Amino acid sequence: MTLGLMGKKIGMTQVFDDAGLAIPVTVVQLGDNIVTDTKTKEKNGYSAVQIGGFKIKERKLNKPELGVFKKRELPPLKPLKEYRVEDTAAYKIGDTITADSIIQVGMKVDVRGQSIGKGFQGRIKRHNQGRGPMGHGSKFHRSMGSIGAGTTPGRVLRGLPMPGHMGDEIVCTTHLKVVRIDAEKGLVLIKGSIPGCDGGTVTITPSITKWNKPGTKSRK
C-alpha cells in the first residue's frame, strides 16, 4: 500500500539512453498533489490519505465542497483520490507529495487513465474477431451471424462478445518503466504509451511486486 501521483498526459516523444538507443516515452505533467485529508482506523475504520490533484477556480466547486477547503485553509483542488496506507502519521493536511518520494528512475509503475472513446463499434474492431468472405455471393461479410444455439440452451449465454460502446473507460497499463524525472519542471517520462488522450488526467502508482526497486532488472 502506497501513495500515487496525479498528472496530465502531455504526449509522446523519444529520448536517447547512454548507448544511443531511442526510447519512446510518454510525458506526464504532474499536478499539485496536496494532502487534503487523512483517514484513521479509530475514526473512519481504515487508514488512508486523500490527495487533491490540481488547483482549480472556486466557481468549479459547489458551496459545501468549497467550504471544506476553506475550513482546512487549502486552495480548491480537483480531483480527489484516496490511497490506502498503513500509517498516516507521516502525512499532514497541506503537505505536497513530490515525485521523488513515490517513484524513482528505473522503477516499474502502473498508470491509470480514461481511454479514448471509439463510439459504437462492431465485433471485428471491438473484440478483434475475424470476418467472412468478401466475395459477391457471400451473405456474411462483417455481420455477427448466429449468437446462440437453438432449443438447448435456448438463450444467449452471458458474456457473449457483441457490438457496443468501445473505449471511454478506466484502463490500467502495468509495469511501465520510469525513464526520467524532471523535478524542477514537474515532468515524468514513462516508457511506452499510457491510456487516455493528450491532456487527460492519469494516476501513477508503483507496481506491486517484490522486485520493484530502482536498478533491478524486470522479470517481465
PDB file of C-alpha atoms in Angstrom:
ATOM      1  CA  MET A   1       0.000   0.000   0.000  1.00  0.00           C
ATOM      2  CA  THR A   2       1.500   3.238  -1.128  1.00  0.00           C
ATOM      3  CA  LEU A   3       0.584   6.649  -2.428  1.00  0.00           C
ATOM      4  CA  GLY A   4       0.328   7.674  -6.042  1.00  0.00           C
ATOM      5  CA  LEU A   5       0.742  10.763  -8.171  1.00  0.00           C
ATOM      6  CA  MET A   6      -1.794  12.510 -10.374  1.00  0.00           C
ATOM      7  CA  GLY A   7      -0.820  14.256 -13.563  1.00  0.00           C
ATOM      8  CA  LYS A   8      -1.850  15.142 -17.087  1.00  0.00           C
ATOM      9  CA  LYS A   9      -0.711  13.335 -20.202  1.00  0.00           C
ATOM     10  CA  ILE A  10       1.115  15.780 -22.478  1.00  0.00           C
ATOM     11  CA  GLY A  11       2.029  13.479 -25.364  1.00  0.00           C
ATOM     12  CA  MET A  12       4.688  11.121 -26.683  1.00  0.00           C
ATOM     13  CA  THR A  13       8.263  11.764 -27.757  1.00  0.00           C
ATOM     14  CA  GLN A  14      11.591   9.939 -27.662  1.00  0.00           C
ATOM     15  CA  VAL A  15      14.774  10.209 -25.633  1.00  0.00           C
ATOM     16  CA  PHE A  16      18.156   8.575 -26.057  1.00  0.00           C
ATOM     17  CA  ASP A  17      19.879   6.415 -23.463  1.00  0.00           C
ATOM     18  CA  ASP A  18      23.612   6.127 -22.784  1.00  0.00           C
ATOM     19  CA  ALA A  19      24.002   3.587 -25.594  1.00  0.00           C
ATOM     20  CA  GLY A  20      22.405   5.956 -28.101  1.00  0.00           C
ATOM     21  CA  LEU A  21      19.197   3.931 -28.459  1.00  0.00           C
ATOM     22  CA  ALA A  22      15.929   5.801 -28.959  1.00  0.00           C
ATOM     23  CA  ILE A  23      13.345   5.110 -26.266  1.00  0.00           C
ATOM     24  CA  PRO A  24       9.680   6.024 -26.915  1.00  0.00           C
ATOM     25  CA  VAL A  25       8.300   7.788 -23.849  1.00  0.00           C
ATOM     26  CA  THR A  26       5.094   9.454 -22.725  1.00  0.00           C
ATOM     27  CA  VAL A  27       5.485  12.792 -20.936  1.00  0.00           C
ATOM     28  CA  VAL A  28       3.295  13.359 -17.866  1.00  0.00           C
ATOM     29  CA  GLN A  29       2.960  16.789 -16.244  1.00  0.00           C
ATOM     30  CA  LEU A  30       2.489  16.212 -12.517  1.00  0.00           C
ATOM     31  CA  GLY A  31      -0.246  18.047 -10.635  1.00  0.00           C
ATOM     32  CA  ASP A  32      -0.115  19.779  -7.270  1.00  0.00           C
ATOM     33  CA  ASN A  33      -0.744  16.530  -5.313  1.00  0.00           C
ATOM     34  CA  ILE A  34      -1.624  18.170  -1.991  1.00  0.00           C
ATOM     35  CA  VAL A  35      -2.798  16.158   1.022  1.00  0.00           C
ATOM     36  CA  THR A  36      -6.377  17.239   1.707  1.00  0.00           C
ATOM     37  CA  ASP A  37      -7.445  14.734   4.371  1.00  0.00           C
ATOM     38  CA  THR A  38      -6.322  11.685   6.343  1.00  0.00           C
ATOM     39  CA  LYS A  39      -8.394   8.689   7.474  1.00  0.00           C
ATOM     40  CA  THR A  40      -7.612   6.667  10.589  1.00  0.00           C
ATOM     41  CA  LYS A  41      -8.818   3.279  11.786  1.00  0.00           C
ATOM     42  CA  GLU A  42     -10.037   4.729  15.077  1.00  0.00           C
ATOM     43  CA  LYS A  43     -12.248   7.346  13.440  1.00  0.00           C
ATOM     44  CA  ASN A  44     -13.034   6.016   9.967  1.00  0.00           C
ATOM     45  CA  GLY A  45     -12.336   2.284  10.215  1.00  0.00           C
ATOM     46  CA  TYR A  46      -9.428   2.339   7.741  1.00  0.00           C
ATOM     47  CA  SER A  47      -6.170   4.215   7.150  1.00  0.00           C
ATOM     48  CA  ALA A  48      -5.914   6.323   4.017  1.00  0.00           C
ATOM     49  CA  VAL A  49      -4.598   9.605   2.676  1.00  0.00           C
ATOM     50  CA  GLN A  50      -6.690  11.821   0.423  1.00  0.00           C
ATOM     51  CA  ILE A  51      -4.820  13.809  -2.225  1.00  0.00           C
ATOM     52  CA  GLY A  52      -6.019  16.670  -4.426  1.00  0.00           C
ATOM     53  CA  GLY A  53      -4.702  16.624  -7.969  1.00  0.00           C
ATOM     54  CA  PHE A  54      -4.898  20.115  -9.453  1.00  0.00           C
ATOM     55  CA  LYS A  55      -5.742  23.623  -8.291  1.00  0.00           C
ATOM     56  CA  ILE A  56      -8.959  24.893  -9.864  1.00  0.00           C
ATOM     57  CA  LYS A  57     -11.125  28.010  -9.721  1.00  0.00           C
ATOM     58  CA  GLU A  58     -13.643  28.375  -6.918  1.00  0.00           C
ATOM     59  CA  ARG A  59     -16.581  28.591  -9.335  1.00  0.00           C
ATOM     60  CA  LYS A  60     -15.979  24.969 -10.366  1.00  0.00           C
ATOM     61  CA  LEU A  61     -16.990  23.702  -6.902  1.00  0.00           C
ATOM     62  CA  ASN A  62     -20.267  23.976  -5.038  1.00  0.00           C
ATOM     63  CA  LYS A  63     -20.523  25.683  -1.655  1.00  0.00           C
ATOM     64  CA  PRO A  64     -20.253  22.544   0.527  1.00  0.00           C
ATOM     65  CA  GLU A  65     -17.141  21.370  -1.330  1.00  0.00           C
ATOM     66  CA  LEU A  66     -15.608  24.836  -1.239  1.00  0.00           C
ATOM     67  CA  GLY A  67     -16.342  25.155   2.477  1.00  0.00           C
ATOM     68  CA  VAL A  68     -14.277  22.056   3.232  1.00  0.00           C
ATOM     69  CA  PHE A  69     -11.202  23.549   1.583  1.00  0.00           C
ATOM     70  CA  LYS A  70     -11.662  26.930   3.278  1.00  0.00           C
ATOM     71  CA  LYS A  71     -12.003  25.233   6.653  1.00  0.00           C
ATOM     72  CA  ARG A  72      -8.678  23.447   6.113  1.00  0.00           C
ATOM     73  CA  GLU A  73      -7.078  26.595   4.610  1.00  0.00           C
ATOM     74  CA  LEU A  74      -6.412  24.868   1.298  1.00  0.00           C
ATOM     75  CA  PRO A  75      -6.906  26.052  -2.288  1.00  0.00           C
ATOM     76  CA  PRO A  76      -9.714  24.409  -4.305  1.00  0.00           C
ATOM     77  CA  LEU A  77      -8.444  21.100  -5.675  1.00  0.00           C
ATOM     78  CA  LYS A  78      -9.833  18.517  -8.062  1.00  0.00           C
ATOM     79  CA  PRO A  79      -9.968  15.553  -8.467  1.00  0.00           C
ATOM     80  CA  LEU A  80      -9.668  13.976  -5.032  1.00  0.00           C
ATOM     81  CA  LYS A  81      -8.325  10.451  -4.644  1.00  0.00           C
ATOM     82  CA  GLU A  82      -7.722   8.241  -1.621  1.00  0.00           C
ATOM     83  CA  TYR A  83      -4.792   5.892  -1.163  1.00  0.00           C
ATOM     84  CA  ARG A  84      -4.745   3.194   1.484  1.00  0.00           C
ATOM     85  CA  VAL A  85      -1.661   3.362   3.730  1.00  0.00           C
ATOM     86  CA  GLU A  86      -0.643   1.552   6.880  1.00  0.00           C
ATOM     87  CA  ASP A  87       0.176   4.685   8.879  1.00  0.00           C
ATOM     88  CA  THR A  88      -0.994   8.253   8.297  1.00  0.00           C
ATOM     89  CA  ALA A  89       1.233   9.853  10.944  1.00  0.00           C
ATOM     90  CA  ALA A  90       3.803  10.913   8.352  1.00  0.00           C
ATOM     91  CA  TYR A  91       1.239  12.886   6.326  1.00  0.00           C
ATOM     92  CA  LYS A  92      -0.337  16.181   7.331  1.00  0.00           C
ATOM     93  CA  ILE A  93      -3.041  18.201   5.638  1.00  0.00           C
ATOM     94  CA  GLY A  94      -1.413  20.705   3.311  1.00  0.00           C
ATOM     95  CA  ASP A  95       1.717  18.648   2.585  1.00  0.00           C
ATOM     96  CA  THR A  96       2.813  18.296  -1.034  1.00  0.00           C
ATOM     97  CA  ILE A  97       3.585  14.802  -2.332  1.00  0.00           C
ATOM     98  CA  THR A  98       6.678  15.008  -4.522  1.00  0.00           C
ATOM     99  CA  ALA A  99       7.641  12.609  -7.288  1.00  0.00           C
ATOM    100  CA  ASP A 100      10.912  11.610  -5.602  1.00  0.00           C
ATOM    101  CA  SER A 101       9.055  10.365  -2.529  1.00  0.00           C
ATOM    102  CA  ILE A 102       6.916   7.946  -4.563  1.00  0.00           C
ATOM    103  CA  ILE A 103       8.819   6.889  -7.685  1.00  0.00           C
ATOM    104  CA  GLN A 104      12.410   6.756  -8.896  1.00  0.00           C
ATOM    105  CA  VAL A 105      14.123   6.310 -12.226  1.00  0.00           C
ATOM    106  CA  GLY A 106      14.161   2.642 -13.212  1.00  0.00           C
ATOM    107  CA  MET A 107      11.084   1.674 -11.209  1.00  0.00           C
ATOM    108  CA  LYS A 108       8.044  -0.055 -12.670  1.00  0.00           C
ATOM    109  CA  VAL A 109       4.770   1.851 -12.359  1.00  0.00           C
ATOM    110  CA  ASP A 110       1.098   1.313 -13.130  1.00  0.00           C
ATOM    111  CA  VAL A 111      -0.678   4.108 -14.988  1.00  0.00           C
ATOM    112  CA  ARG A 112      -4.474   4.506 -14.927  1.00  0.00           C
ATOM    113  CA  GLY A 113      -6.461   6.788 -17.169  1.00  0.00           C
ATOM    114  CA  GLN A 114      -9.670   7.229 -19.137  1.00  0.00           C
ATOM    115  CA  SER A 115      -9.231   5.517 -22.503  1.00  0.00           C
ATOM    116  CA  ILE A 116     -10.150   7.275 -25.738  1.00  0.00           C
ATOM    117  CA  GLY A 117     -13.777   6.705 -26.722  1.00  0.00           C
ATOM    118  CA  LYS A 118     -14.371   4.966 -30.071  1.00  0.00           C
ATOM    119  CA  GLY A 119     -18.167   5.198 -30.148  1.00  0.00           C
ATOM    120  CA  PHE A 120     -20.389   2.289 -31.191  1.00  0.00           C
ATOM    121  CA  GLN A 121     -18.280  -0.416 -32.857  1.00  0.00           C
ATOM    122  CA  GLY A 122     -18.876  -3.902 -34.212  1.00  0.00           C
ATOM    123  CA  ARG A 123     -17.345  -7.160 -33.073  1.00  0.00           C
ATOM    124  CA  ILE A 124     -14.429  -7.011 -35.529  1.00  0.00           C
ATOM    125  CA  LYS A 125     -12.991  -3.776 -34.170  1.00  0.00           C
ATOM    126  CA  ARG A 126     -14.244  -4.096 -30.598  1.00  0.00           C
ATOM    127  CA  HIS A 127     -13.210  -7.710 -29.961  1.00  0.00           C
ATOM    128  CA  ASN A 128     -10.646  -8.286 -32.737  1.00  0.00           C
ATOM    129  CA  GLN A 129     -12.720 -11.013 -34.384  1.00  0.00           C
ATOM    130  CA  GLY A 130     -12.488 -12.172 -37.997  1.00  0.00           C
ATOM    131  CA  ARG A 131     -14.840 -11.531 -40.897  1.00  0.00           C
ATOM    132  CA  GLY A 132     -16.467 -13.696 -43.530  1.00  0.00           C
ATOM    133  CA  PRO A 133     -15.638 -13.958 -47.249  1.00  0.00           C
ATOM    134  CA  MET A 134     -15.892 -10.678 -49.133  1.00  0.00           C
ATOM    135  CA  GLY A 135     -16.940 -12.281 -52.439  1.00  0.00           C
ATOM    136  CA  HIS A 136     -20.086 -11.230 -54.279  1.00  0.00           C
ATOM    137  CA  GLY A 137     -22.011 -14.402 -53.435  1.00  0.00           C
ATOM    138  CA  SER A 138     -21.261 -14.312 -49.732  1.00  0.00           C
ATOM    139  CA  LYS A 139     -24.001 -13.106 -47.414  1.00  0.00           C
ATOM    140  CA  PHE A 140     -21.658 -12.956 -44.422  1.00  0.00           C
ATOM    141  CA  HIS A 141     -19.157 -10.102 -44.621  1.00  0.00           C
ATOM    142  CA  ARG A 142     -18.870  -8.210 -41.332  1.00  0.00           C
ATOM    143  CA  SER A 143     -22.180  -9.216 -39.756  1.00  0.00           C
ATOM    144  CA  MET A 144     -22.402 -11.157 -36.497  1.00  0.00           C
ATOM    145  CA  GLY A 145     -24.129 -14.312 -37.606  1.00  0.00           C
ATOM    146  CA  SER A 146     -25.721 -16.609 -35.043  1.00  0.00           C
ATOM    147  CA  ILE A 147     -25.373 -15.579 -31.393  1.00  0.00           C
ATOM    148  CA  GLY A 148     -26.665 -18.758 -29.755  1.00  0.00           C
ATOM    149  CA  ALA A 149     -27.846 -22.331 -30.111  1.00  0.00           C
ATOM    150  CA  GLY A 150     -31.425 -23.491 -30.660  1.00  0.00           C
ATOM    151  CA  THR A 151     -33.514 -25.352 -28.101  1.00  0.00           C
ATOM    152  CA  THR A 152     -30.517 -26.055 -25.894  1.00  0.00           C
ATOM    153  CA  PRO A 153     -29.813 -23.790 -24.083  1.00  0.00           C
ATOM    154  CA  GLY A 154     -32.499 -21.728 -25.771  1.00  0.00           C
ATOM    155  CA  ARG A 155     -30.972 -18.406 -24.764  1.00  0.00           C
ATOM    156  CA  VAL A 156     -27.950 -16.203 -25.372  1.00  0.00           C
ATOM    157  CA  LEU A 157     -25.158 -17.005 -22.938  1.00  0.00           C
ATOM    158  CA  ARG A 158     -23.902 -14.236 -20.735  1.00  0.00           C
ATOM    159  CA  GLY A 159     -20.599 -12.636 -21.742  1.00  0.00           C
ATOM    160  CA  LEU A 160     -21.008 -13.119 -25.489  1.00  0.00           C
ATOM    161  CA  PRO A 161     -18.837 -10.577 -27.388  1.00  0.00           C
ATOM    162  CA  MET A 162     -21.241  -8.287 -29.199  1.00  0.00           C
ATOM    163  CA  PRO A 163     -21.221  -4.814 -30.769  1.00  0.00           C
ATOM    164  CA  GLY A 164     -21.445  -1.894 -28.391  1.00  0.00           C
ATOM    165  CA  HIS A 165     -19.791   1.190 -26.986  1.00  0.00           C
ATOM    166  CA  MET A 166     -15.985   0.913 -27.200  1.00  0.00           C
ATOM    167  CA  GLY A 167     -13.440   2.741 -25.083  1.00  0.00           C
ATOM    168  CA  ASP A 168     -14.120   5.643 -22.669  1.00  0.00           C
ATOM    169  CA  GLU A 169     -13.394   3.533 -19.589  1.00  0.00           C
ATOM    170  CA  ILE A 170     -10.764   3.358 -16.875  1.00  0.00           C
ATOM    171  CA  VAL A 171      -7.753   1.397 -18.150  1.00  0.00           C
ATOM    172  CA  CYS A 172      -4.639   0.403 -16.215  1.00  0.00           C
ATOM    173  CA  THR A 173      -1.353  -0.227 -18.021  1.00  0.00           C
ATOM    174  CA  THR A 174       1.040  -2.120 -15.747  1.00  0.00           C
ATOM    175  CA  HIS A 175       4.809  -2.458 -15.381  1.00  0.00           C
ATOM    176  CA  LEU A 176       5.899   0.624 -17.304  1.00  0.00           C
ATOM    177  CA  LYS A 177       9.441   1.824 -16.694  1.00  0.00           C
ATOM    178  CA  VAL A 178      10.194   5.316 -15.416  1.00  0.00           C
ATOM    179  CA  VAL A 179      12.871   6.659 -17.768  1.00  0.00           C
ATOM    180  CA  ARG A 180      13.407  10.169 -16.440  1.00  0.00           C
ATOM    181  CA  ILE A 181      12.134  12.558 -13.750  1.00  0.00           C
ATOM    182  CA  ASP A 182      12.430  16.353 -14.036  1.00  0.00           C
ATOM    183  CA  ALA A 183      11.667  17.642 -10.552  1.00  0.00           C
ATOM    184  CA  GLU A 184      12.041  21.322 -11.478  1.00  0.00           C
ATOM    185  CA  LYS A 185       9.513  21.204 -14.311  1.00  0.00           C
ATOM    186  CA  GLY A 186       7.368  18.515 -12.676  1.00  0.00           C
ATOM    187  CA  LEU A 187       7.687  16.083 -15.581  1.00  0.00           C
ATOM    188  CA  VAL A 188       7.827  12.296 -15.567  1.00  0.00           C
ATOM    189  CA  LEU A 189       8.894  10.359 -18.671  1.00  0.00           C
ATOM    190  CA  ILE A 190       7.438   6.859 -18.839  1.00  0.00           C
ATOM    191  CA  LYS A 191       8.480   4.278 -21.412  1.00  0.00           C
ATOM    192  CA  GLY A 192       5.765   3.297 -23.853  1.00  0.00           C
ATOM    193  CA  SER A 193       2.197   4.509 -24.208  1.00  0.00           C
ATOM    194  CA  ILE A 194      -0.329   5.158 -21.458  1.00  0.00           C
ATOM    195  CA  PRO A 195      -4.155   5.310 -21.546  1.00  0.00           C
ATOM    196  CA  GLY A 196      -6.049   8.458 -22.462  1.00  0.00           C
ATOM    197  CA  CYS A 197      -5.824  11.398 -24.803  1.00  0.00           C
ATOM    198  CA  ASP A 198      -3.435  14.326 -24.550  1.00  0.00           C
ATOM    199  CA  GLY A 199      -4.489  16.492 -21.636  1.00  0.00           C
ATOM    200  CA  GLY A 200      -6.262  13.657 -19.842  1.00  0.00           C
ATOM    201  CA  THR A 201      -5.763  13.008 -16.133  1.00  0.00           C
ATOM    202  CA  VAL A 202      -3.737   9.928 -15.207  1.00  0.00           C
ATOM    203  CA  THR A 203      -2.671   8.309 -11.955  1.00  0.00           C
ATOM    204  CA  ILE A 204       0.826   6.878 -11.432  1.00  0.00           C
ATOM    205  CA  THR A 205       1.426   4.278  -8.714  1.00  0.00           C
ATOM    206  CA  PRO A 206       4.391   1.931  -8.140  1.00  0.00           C
ATOM    207  CA  SER A 207       3.756  -1.602  -9.352  1.00  0.00           C
ATOM    208  CA  ILE A 208       3.100  -4.034  -6.517  1.00  0.00           C
ATOM    209  CA  THR A 209       5.966  -6.501  -6.981  1.00  0.00           C
ATOM    210  CA  LYS A 210       8.643  -7.687  -4.574  1.00  0.00           C
ATOM    211  CA  TRP A 211      11.451  -6.969  -7.021  1.00  0.00           C
ATOM    212  CA  ASN A 212      10.292  -3.464  -7.984  1.00  0.00           C
ATOM    213  CA  LYS A 213      13.288  -1.432  -6.847  1.00  0.00           C
ATOM    214  CA  PRO A 214      15.475   1.086  -8.696  1.00  0.00           C
ATOM    215  CA  GLY A 215      18.313  -0.590 -10.560  1.00  0.00           C
ATOM    216  CA  THR A 216      16.787  -4.083 -10.668  1.00  0.00           C
ATOM    217  CA  LYS A 217      16.047  -5.816 -13.952  1.00  0.00           C
ATOM    218  CA  SER A 218      12.466  -6.527 -14.930  1.00  0.00           C
ATOM    219  CA  ARG A 219      11.286 -10.137 -14.817  1.00  0.00           C
ATOM    220  CA  LYS A 220       8.565  -9.469 -17.342  1.00  0.00           C
TER     221      LYS A 220
END
